[in-house]
């Protein structure tokens, strides 16, 4: 399956775009850069993993994507607390990032057989 067909990749791309839009007027360039990198890392690592030759290699990059999800969630909480992101918008981003993380966990289970998280229903189109 091509990575472009994965719902999790599509949603991660959309989340990345939403984070960029939310931060377009942010003057805290360090936080903006870090959040943008974490957000872009999620779909990028999903894509890179799916382009690998083995399930083990694919799972390795999916773990990176999952880690970036946690990193982004943390940064969004900080951005909310310091007033960079509106709380309601931030909580929407966090909810989406958590759902994507659960989808990645399910995909890791498919590729590898185990992951440390409750699974989500994962469907590809």
mmCIF file of C-alpha atoms in Angstrom:
data_model
loop_
_atom_site.group_PDB
_atom_site.id
_atom_site.type_symbol
_atom_site.label_atom_id
_atom_site.label_comp_id
_atom_site.label_asym_id
_atom_site.label_seq_id
_atom_site.Cartn_x
_atom_site.Cartn_y
_atom_site.Cartn_z
ATOM 1 C CA UNK A 1 0.000 0.000 0.000
ATOM 2 C CA UNK A 2 1.253 3.474 -0.818
ATOM 3 C CA UNK A 3 1.591 5.791 2.160
ATOM 4 C CA UNK A 4 -0.630 8.367 0.439
ATOM 5 C CA UNK A 5 -3.530 5.943 0.859
ATOM 6 C CA UNK A 6 -3.164 5.703 4.644
ATOM 7 C CA UNK A 7 -5.762 7.649 6.618
ATOM 8 C CA UNK A 8 -3.218 8.229 9.366
ATOM 9 C CA UNK A 9 -0.812 9.878 6.914
ATOM 10 C CA UNK A 10 -3.595 12.070 5.496
ATOM 11 C CA UNK A 11 -4.692 13.164 8.972
ATOM 12 C CA UNK A 12 -1.098 13.794 10.051
ATOM 13 C CA UNK A 13 -0.552 16.007 6.989
ATOM 14 C CA UNK A 14 -3.720 17.933 7.800
ATOM 15 C CA UNK A 15 -2.609 18.335 11.436
ATOM 16 C CA UNK A 16 0.756 19.648 10.265
ATOM 17 C CA UNK A 17 -0.969 22.238 8.078
ATOM 18 C CA UNK A 18 -3.302 23.206 10.929
ATOM 19 C CA UNK A 19 -0.339 23.721 13.275
ATOM 20 C CA UNK A 20 1.401 25.921 10.687
ATOM 21 C CA UNK A 21 -1.759 27.997 10.243
ATOM 22 C CA UNK A 22 -2.230 28.332 13.997
ATOM 23 C CA UNK A 23 1.336 29.582 14.408
ATOM 24 C CA UNK A 24 1.549 31.898 11.381
ATOM 25 C CA UNK A 25 1.505 35.033 13.565
ATOM 26 C CA UNK A 26 3.545 33.577 16.429
ATOM 27 C CA UNK A 27 6.553 35.736 17.310
ATOM 28 C CA UNK A 28 8.118 33.096 19.544
ATOM 29 C CA UNK A 29 10.275 31.791 16.717
ATOM 30 C CA UNK A 30 11.928 29.069 18.784
ATOM 31 C CA UNK A 31 8.632 27.511 19.849
ATOM 32 C CA UNK A 32 7.139 27.987 16.399
ATOM 33 C CA UNK A 33 10.120 26.261 14.786
ATOM 34 C CA UNK A 34 10.068 23.374 17.266
ATOM 35 C CA UNK A 35 6.316 22.823 16.910
ATOM 36 C CA UNK A 36 6.473 23.037 13.124
ATOM 37 C CA UNK A 37 9.285 20.490 13.014
ATOM 38 C CA UNK A 38 7.433 18.070 15.316
ATOM 39 C CA UNK A 39 4.227 18.446 13.294
ATOM 40 C CA UNK A 40 5.972 17.850 9.954
ATOM 41 C CA UNK A 41 7.916 14.930 11.413
ATOM 42 C CA UNK A 42 4.745 12.899 12.013
ATOM 43 C CA UNK A 43 3.600 12.410 8.385
ATOM 44 C CA UNK A 44 7.194 12.455 7.134
ATOM 45 C CA UNK A 45 8.189 9.504 9.307
ATOM 46 C CA UNK A 46 5.008 7.630 8.429
ATOM 47 C CA UNK A 47 5.878 8.059 4.753
ATOM 48 C CA UNK A 48 9.523 7.120 5.244
ATOM 49 C CA UNK A 49 8.597 4.005 7.200
ATOM 50 C CA UNK A 50 6.136 2.854 4.585
ATOM 51 C CA UNK A 51 8.796 3.234 1.902
ATOM 52 C CA UNK A 52 11.154 0.863 3.749
ATOM 53 C CA UNK A 53 11.704 -2.733 2.694
ATOM 54 C CA UNK A 54 10.773 -4.575 5.893
ATOM 55 C CA UNK A 55 8.047 -4.435 8.527
ATOM 56 C CA UNK A 56 10.701 -3.959 11.214
ATOM 57 C CA UNK A 57 12.108 -0.891 9.458
ATOM 58 C CA UNK A 58 8.614 0.436 8.871
ATOM 59 C CA UNK A 59 7.780 0.026 12.570
ATOM 60 C CA UNK A 60 10.977 1.860 13.544
ATOM 61 C CA UNK A 61 9.922 4.974 11.627
ATOM 62 C CA UNK A 62 6.368 4.680 12.905
ATOM 63 C CA UNK A 63 7.796 4.802 16.439
ATOM 64 C CA UNK A 64 9.573 8.038 15.461
ATOM 65 C CA UNK A 65 6.260 9.435 14.195
ATOM 66 C CA UNK A 66 4.557 8.393 17.424
ATOM 67 C CA UNK A 67 7.294 10.094 19.442
ATOM 68 C CA UNK A 68 6.840 13.275 17.435
ATOM 69 C CA UNK A 69 3.120 13.155 18.254
ATOM 70 C CA UNK A 70 3.940 13.192 21.956
ATOM 71 C CA UNK A 71 6.432 15.989 21.431
ATOM 72 C CA UNK A 72 3.843 18.075 19.562
ATOM 73 C CA UNK A 73 1.156 17.462 22.189
ATOM 74 C CA UNK A 74 3.537 18.686 24.901
ATOM 75 C CA UNK A 75 4.423 21.783 22.900
ATOM 76 C CA UNK A 76 0.760 22.592 22.274
ATOM 77 C CA UNK A 77 0.068 22.429 26.026
ATOM 78 C CA UNK A 78 2.950 24.852 26.575
ATOM 79 C CA UNK A 79 1.741 27.136 23.777
ATOM 80 C CA UNK A 80 -1.723 27.235 25.352
ATOM 81 C CA UNK A 81 -0.287 28.007 28.791
ATOM 82 C CA UNK A 82 1.843 30.901 27.563
ATOM 83 C CA UNK A 83 -0.940 32.322 25.386
ATOM 84 C CA UNK A 84 0.519 31.526 21.975
ATOM 85 C CA UNK A 85 -2.454 29.322 21.028
ATOM 86 C CA UNK A 86 -6.079 29.816 22.030
ATOM 87 C CA UNK A 87 -7.118 27.094 24.490
ATOM 88 C CA UNK A 88 -10.046 25.804 22.433
ATOM 89 C CA UNK A 89 -7.991 25.611 19.235
ATOM 90 C CA UNK A 90 -5.117 24.011 21.119
ATOM 91 C CA UNK A 91 -7.318 21.353 22.679
ATOM 92 C CA UNK A 92 -8.689 20.516 19.234
ATOM 93 C CA UNK A 93 -5.115 20.073 17.960
ATOM 94 C CA UNK A 94 -4.224 17.935 20.986
ATOM 95 C CA UNK A 95 -7.270 15.712 20.458
ATOM 96 C CA UNK A 96 -6.318 15.167 16.829
ATOM 97 C CA UNK A 97 -2.665 14.483 17.686
ATOM 98 C CA UNK A 98 -3.727 11.903 20.290
ATOM 99 C CA UNK A 99 -6.020 10.172 17.797
ATOM 100 C CA UNK A 100 -3.228 10.105 15.214
ATOM 101 C CA UNK A 101 -0.858 8.674 17.833
ATOM 102 C CA UNK A 102 -3.354 5.886 18.570
ATOM 103 C CA UNK A 103 -3.682 5.181 14.836
ATOM 104 C CA UNK A 104 0.096 4.984 14.542
ATOM 105 C CA UNK A 105 0.155 2.564 17.487
ATOM 106 C CA UNK A 106 -2.329 0.344 15.675
ATOM 107 C CA UNK A 107 -0.262 0.456 12.508
ATOM 108 C CA UNK A 108 2.856 -0.470 14.496
ATOM 109 C CA UNK A 109 0.979 -3.490 15.829
ATOM 110 C CA UNK A 110 0.205 -4.494 12.273
ATOM 111 C CA UNK A 111 3.856 -4.069 11.241
ATOM 112 C CA UNK A 112 5.563 -5.423 14.343
ATOM 113 C CA UNK A 113 3.079 -7.064 16.648
ATOM 114 C CA UNK A 114 3.373 -4.942 19.793
ATOM 115 C CA UNK A 115 3.312 -1.361 21.030
ATOM 116 C CA UNK A 116 2.839 0.349 24.380
ATOM 117 C CA UNK A 117 -0.566 2.050 24.041
ATOM 118 C CA UNK A 118 -4.244 1.324 23.767
ATOM 119 C CA UNK A 119 -5.102 0.616 20.166
ATOM 120 C CA UNK A 120 -7.451 2.593 17.993
ATOM 121 C CA UNK A 121 -9.505 1.329 15.115
ATOM 122 C CA UNK A 122 -7.204 1.686 12.139
ATOM 123 C CA UNK A 123 -8.577 1.606 8.646
ATOM 124 C CA UNK A 124 -6.807 2.419 5.425
ATOM 125 C CA UNK A 125 -8.533 3.618 2.290
#
